[in-house]
mmCIF file of C-alpha atoms in Angstrom:
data_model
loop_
_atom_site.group_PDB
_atom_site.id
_atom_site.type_symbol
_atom_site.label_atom_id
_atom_site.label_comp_id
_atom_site.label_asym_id
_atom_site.label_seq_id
_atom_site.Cartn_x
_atom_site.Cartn_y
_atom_site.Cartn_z
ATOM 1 C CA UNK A 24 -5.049 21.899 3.897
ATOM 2 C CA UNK A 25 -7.957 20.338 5.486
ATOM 3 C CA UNK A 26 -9.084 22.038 8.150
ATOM 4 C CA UNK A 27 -6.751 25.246 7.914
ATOM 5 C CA UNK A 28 -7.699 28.405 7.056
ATOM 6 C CA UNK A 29 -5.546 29.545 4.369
ATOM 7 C CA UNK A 30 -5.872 33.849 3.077
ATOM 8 C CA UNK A 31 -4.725 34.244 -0.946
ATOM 9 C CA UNK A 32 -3.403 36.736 -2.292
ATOM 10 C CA UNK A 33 -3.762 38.846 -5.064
ATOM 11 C CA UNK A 34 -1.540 36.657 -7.307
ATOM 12 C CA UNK A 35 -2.739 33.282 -6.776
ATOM 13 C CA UNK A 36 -5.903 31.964 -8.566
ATOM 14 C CA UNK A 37 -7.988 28.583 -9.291
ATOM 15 C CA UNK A 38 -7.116 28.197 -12.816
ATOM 16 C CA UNK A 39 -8.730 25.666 -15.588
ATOM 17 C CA UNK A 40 -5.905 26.282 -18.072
ATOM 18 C CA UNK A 41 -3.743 22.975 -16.755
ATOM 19 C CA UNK A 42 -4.928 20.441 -14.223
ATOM 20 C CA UNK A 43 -3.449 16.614 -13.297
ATOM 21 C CA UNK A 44 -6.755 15.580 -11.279
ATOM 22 C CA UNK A 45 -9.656 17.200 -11.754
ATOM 23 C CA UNK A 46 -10.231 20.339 -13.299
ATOM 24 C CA UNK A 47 -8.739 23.274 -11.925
ATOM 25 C CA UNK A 48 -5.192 23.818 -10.031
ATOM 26 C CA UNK A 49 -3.599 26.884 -8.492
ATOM 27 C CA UNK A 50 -2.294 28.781 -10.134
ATOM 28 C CA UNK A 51 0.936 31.336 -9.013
ATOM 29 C CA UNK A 52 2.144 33.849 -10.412
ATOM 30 C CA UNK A 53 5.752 34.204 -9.570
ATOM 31 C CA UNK A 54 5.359 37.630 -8.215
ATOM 32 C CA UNK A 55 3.127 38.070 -5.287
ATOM 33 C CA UNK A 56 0.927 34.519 -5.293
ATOM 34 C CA UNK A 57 0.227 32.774 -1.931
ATOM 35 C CA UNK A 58 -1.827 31.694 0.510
ATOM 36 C CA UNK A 59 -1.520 32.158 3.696
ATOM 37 C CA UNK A 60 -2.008 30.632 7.236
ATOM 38 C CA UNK A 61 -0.913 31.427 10.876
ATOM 39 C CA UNK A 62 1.835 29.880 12.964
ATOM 40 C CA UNK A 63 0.358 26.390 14.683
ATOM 41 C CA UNK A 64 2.635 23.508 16.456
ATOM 42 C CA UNK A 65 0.862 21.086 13.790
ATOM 43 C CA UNK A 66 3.463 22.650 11.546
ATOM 44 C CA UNK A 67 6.269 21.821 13.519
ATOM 45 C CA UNK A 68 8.141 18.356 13.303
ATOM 46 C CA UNK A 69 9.992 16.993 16.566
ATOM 47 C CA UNK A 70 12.915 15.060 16.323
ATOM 48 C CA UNK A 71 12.986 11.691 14.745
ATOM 49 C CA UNK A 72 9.594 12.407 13.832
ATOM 50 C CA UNK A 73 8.657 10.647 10.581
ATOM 51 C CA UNK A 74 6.949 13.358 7.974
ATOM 52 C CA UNK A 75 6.074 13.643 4.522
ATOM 53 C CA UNK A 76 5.520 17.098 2.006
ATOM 54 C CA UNK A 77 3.961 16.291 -1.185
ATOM 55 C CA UNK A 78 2.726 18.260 -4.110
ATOM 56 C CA UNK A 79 2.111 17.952 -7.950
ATOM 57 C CA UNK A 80 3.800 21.148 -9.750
ATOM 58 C CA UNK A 81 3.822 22.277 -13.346
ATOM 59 C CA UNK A 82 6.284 25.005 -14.522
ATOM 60 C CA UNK A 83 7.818 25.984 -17.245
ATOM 61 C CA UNK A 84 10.163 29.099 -15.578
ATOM 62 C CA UNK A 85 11.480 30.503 -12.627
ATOM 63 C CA UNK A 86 9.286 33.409 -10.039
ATOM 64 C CA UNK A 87 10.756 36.378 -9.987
ATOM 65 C CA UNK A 88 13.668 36.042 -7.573
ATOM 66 C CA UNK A 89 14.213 32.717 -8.479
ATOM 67 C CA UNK A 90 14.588 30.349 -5.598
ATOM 68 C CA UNK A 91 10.333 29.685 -5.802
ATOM 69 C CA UNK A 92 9.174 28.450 -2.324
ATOM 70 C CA UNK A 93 6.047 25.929 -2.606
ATOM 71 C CA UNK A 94 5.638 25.410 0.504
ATOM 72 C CA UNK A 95 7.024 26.730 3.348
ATOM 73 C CA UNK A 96 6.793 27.611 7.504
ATOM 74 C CA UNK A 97 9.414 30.247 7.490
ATOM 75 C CA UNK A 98 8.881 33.906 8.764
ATOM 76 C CA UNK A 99 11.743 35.186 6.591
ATOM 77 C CA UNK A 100 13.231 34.228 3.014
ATOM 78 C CA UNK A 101 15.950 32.663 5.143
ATOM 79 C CA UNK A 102 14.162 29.462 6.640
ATOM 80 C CA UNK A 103 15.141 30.579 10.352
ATOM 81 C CA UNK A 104 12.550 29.587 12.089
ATOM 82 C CA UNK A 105 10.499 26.750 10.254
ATOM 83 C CA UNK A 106 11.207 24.997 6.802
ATOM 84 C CA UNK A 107 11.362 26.041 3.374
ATOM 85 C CA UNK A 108 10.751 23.375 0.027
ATOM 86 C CA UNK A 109 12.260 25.140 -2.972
ATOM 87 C CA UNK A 110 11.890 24.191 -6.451
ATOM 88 C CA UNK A 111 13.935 25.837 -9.081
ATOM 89 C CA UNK A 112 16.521 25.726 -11.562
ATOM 90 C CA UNK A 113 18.572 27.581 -9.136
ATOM 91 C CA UNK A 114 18.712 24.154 -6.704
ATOM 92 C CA UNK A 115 16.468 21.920 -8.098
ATOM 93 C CA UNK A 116 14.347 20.392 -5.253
ATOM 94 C CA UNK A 117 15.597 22.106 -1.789
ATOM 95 C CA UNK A 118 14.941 21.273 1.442
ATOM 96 C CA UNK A 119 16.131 24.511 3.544
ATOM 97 C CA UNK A 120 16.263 25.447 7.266
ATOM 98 C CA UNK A 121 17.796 27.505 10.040
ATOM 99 C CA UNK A 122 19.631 29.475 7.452
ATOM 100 C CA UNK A 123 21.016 26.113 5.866
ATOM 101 C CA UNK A 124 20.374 23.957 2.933
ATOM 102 C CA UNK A 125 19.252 20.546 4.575
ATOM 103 C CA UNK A 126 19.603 19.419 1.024
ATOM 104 C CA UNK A 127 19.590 20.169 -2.703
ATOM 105 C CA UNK A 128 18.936 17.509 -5.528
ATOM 106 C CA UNK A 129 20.076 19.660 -8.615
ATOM 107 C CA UNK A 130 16.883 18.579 -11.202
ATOM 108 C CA UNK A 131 15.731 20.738 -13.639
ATOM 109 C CA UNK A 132 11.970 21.505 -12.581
ATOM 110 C CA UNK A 133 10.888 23.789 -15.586
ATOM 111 C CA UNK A 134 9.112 20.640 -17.891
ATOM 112 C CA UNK A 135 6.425 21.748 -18.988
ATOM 113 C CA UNK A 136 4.447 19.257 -17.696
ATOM 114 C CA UNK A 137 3.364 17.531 -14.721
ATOM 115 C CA UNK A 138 5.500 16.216 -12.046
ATOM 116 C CA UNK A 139 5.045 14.759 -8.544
ATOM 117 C CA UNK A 140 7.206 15.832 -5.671
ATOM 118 C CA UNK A 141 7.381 14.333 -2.354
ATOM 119 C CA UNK A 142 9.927 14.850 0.793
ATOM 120 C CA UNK A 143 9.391 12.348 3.414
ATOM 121 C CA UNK A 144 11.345 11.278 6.943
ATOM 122 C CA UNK A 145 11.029 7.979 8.388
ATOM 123 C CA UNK A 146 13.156 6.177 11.069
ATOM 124 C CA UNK A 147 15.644 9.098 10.952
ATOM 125 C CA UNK A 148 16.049 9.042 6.953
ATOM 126 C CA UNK A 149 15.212 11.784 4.901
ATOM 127 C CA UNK A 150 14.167 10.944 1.214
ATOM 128 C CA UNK A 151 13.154 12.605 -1.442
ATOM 129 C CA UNK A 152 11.246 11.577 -4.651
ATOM 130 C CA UNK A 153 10.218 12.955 -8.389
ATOM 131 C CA UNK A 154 7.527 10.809 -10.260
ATOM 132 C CA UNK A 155 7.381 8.104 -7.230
ATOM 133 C CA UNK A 156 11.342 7.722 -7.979
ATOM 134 C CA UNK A 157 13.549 7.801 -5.110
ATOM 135 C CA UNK A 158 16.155 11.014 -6.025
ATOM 136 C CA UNK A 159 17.927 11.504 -3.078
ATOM 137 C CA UNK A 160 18.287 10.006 0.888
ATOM 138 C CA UNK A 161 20.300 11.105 4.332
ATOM 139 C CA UNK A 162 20.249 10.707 7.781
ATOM 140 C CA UNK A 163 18.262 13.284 9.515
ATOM 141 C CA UNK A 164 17.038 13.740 12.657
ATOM 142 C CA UNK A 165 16.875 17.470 13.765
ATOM 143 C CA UNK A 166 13.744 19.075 14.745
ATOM 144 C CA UNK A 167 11.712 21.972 12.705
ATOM 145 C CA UNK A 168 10.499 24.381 13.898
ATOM 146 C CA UNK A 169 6.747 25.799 13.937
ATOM 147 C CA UNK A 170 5.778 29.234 12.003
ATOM 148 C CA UNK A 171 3.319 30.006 9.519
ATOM 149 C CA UNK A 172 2.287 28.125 6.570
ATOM 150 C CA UNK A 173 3.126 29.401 3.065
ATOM 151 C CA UNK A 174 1.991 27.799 -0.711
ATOM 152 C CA UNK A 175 3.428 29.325 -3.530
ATOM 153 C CA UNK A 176 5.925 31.703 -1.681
ATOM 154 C CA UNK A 177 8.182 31.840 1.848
ATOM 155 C CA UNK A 178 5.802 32.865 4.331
ATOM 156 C CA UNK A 179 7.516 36.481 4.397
ATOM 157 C CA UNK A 180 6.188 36.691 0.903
ATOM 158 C CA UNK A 181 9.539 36.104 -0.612
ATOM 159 C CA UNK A 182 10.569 33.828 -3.274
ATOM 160 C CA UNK A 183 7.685 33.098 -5.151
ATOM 161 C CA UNK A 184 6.112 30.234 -7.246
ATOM 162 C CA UNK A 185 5.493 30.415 -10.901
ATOM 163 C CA UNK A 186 3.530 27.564 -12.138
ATOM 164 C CA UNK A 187 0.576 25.479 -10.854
ATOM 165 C CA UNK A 188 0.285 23.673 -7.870
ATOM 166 C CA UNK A 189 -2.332 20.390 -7.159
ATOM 167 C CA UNK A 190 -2.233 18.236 -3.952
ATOM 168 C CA UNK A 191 -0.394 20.102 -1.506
ATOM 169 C CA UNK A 192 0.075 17.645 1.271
ATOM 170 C CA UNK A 193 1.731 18.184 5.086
ATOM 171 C CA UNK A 194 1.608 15.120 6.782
ATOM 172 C CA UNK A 195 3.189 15.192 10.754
ATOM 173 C CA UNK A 196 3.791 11.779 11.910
ATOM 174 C CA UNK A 197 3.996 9.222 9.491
ATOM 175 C CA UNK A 198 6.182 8.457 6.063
ATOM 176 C CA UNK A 199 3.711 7.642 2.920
ATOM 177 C CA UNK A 200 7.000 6.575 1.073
ATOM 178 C CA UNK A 201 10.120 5.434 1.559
ATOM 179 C CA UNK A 202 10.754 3.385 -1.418
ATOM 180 C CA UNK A 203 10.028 3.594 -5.088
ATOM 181 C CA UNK A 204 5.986 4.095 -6.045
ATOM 182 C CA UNK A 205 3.733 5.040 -8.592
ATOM 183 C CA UNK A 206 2.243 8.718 -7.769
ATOM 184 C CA UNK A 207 -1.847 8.514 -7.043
ATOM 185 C CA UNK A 208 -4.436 10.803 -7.118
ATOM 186 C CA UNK A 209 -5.527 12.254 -3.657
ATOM 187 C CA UNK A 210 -8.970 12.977 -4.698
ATOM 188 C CA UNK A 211 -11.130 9.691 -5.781
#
């Protein structure tokens, strides 16, 4: 993220081997791959308060433990205290707090190839999308909580990625989507 210091560790790397934009991604390993930031309030969504997660992932299998975090602001594998996006074969794209699934769209993420994910809130409606198409939608208006920042694992280290990651986007405060679109580059 812009502006965010972010600490990797041993199991994360720039990678040339496949790339969407550009030519690198990270790449995680699915055992111990992350990086790493510390707890700030821009991490934590208020009520009603329109947001949007975004990321391009390529996989082709599960981390070790299975339920692979992307990103995350939990303290523990259990999403107590922040939020959790999870994509696996295990729940497809997950959206997980407070020790609950906020929801589950059961997709199968292990392609091969590239894929854009985005989970967005606007107006008190929760949406989520695959390749700019619209996959799931509920009311939701709870607050989440502020913690750490996590790509490529739960910020406890738990639940790691395998795959590569491009794009990883937190936006607080506004909704890029909340209809159908066709998935853009970031960089120009």
């Amino acid at each position: 993220p812009v502006g965010r210091q972010m600490t990797p560790s041993a199991g994360v790397s720039i990678s040339s081997i496949q790339a969407l934009y550009g030519p690198k991604s990270m790449l995680f390993n699915g055992t111990d791959g992350r990086l790493a930031s510390p707890s700030s309030p821009s991490l934590a969504f208020s009520a009603n308060e329109d947001f949007t997660i975004s990321f391009n992932a390529w996989r082709s299998a599960n981390g070790s433990q299975g339920y692979d975090a992307v990103v995350s602001t939990t303290t523990n594998g259990s999403a107590t205290d922040g939020w959790l996006v999870e994509l696996s074969t295990f729940r497809g794209l997950a959206f997980v707090t407070e020790t609950a699934v906020v929801f589950s769209v059961g997709v199968n993420p292990n392609t091969s190839q590239w894929e854009h994910w985005e989970i967005s809130r606007k107006n008190g409606v929760l949406r989520a999308f695959r390749n700019g198409v619209k996959i799931y939608e509920t009311p939701n208006t709870r607050a989440y909580a502020q913690a750490g920042l996590s790509i490529g694992a739960a910020y406890s280290g738990n639940y790691h990625f395998q795959g590569f990651l491009q794009q990883v986007l937190i936006v607080k405060g506004a909704a890029l989507h909340d209809a159908n679109f066709v998935p853009q580059s970031l960089i120009g």
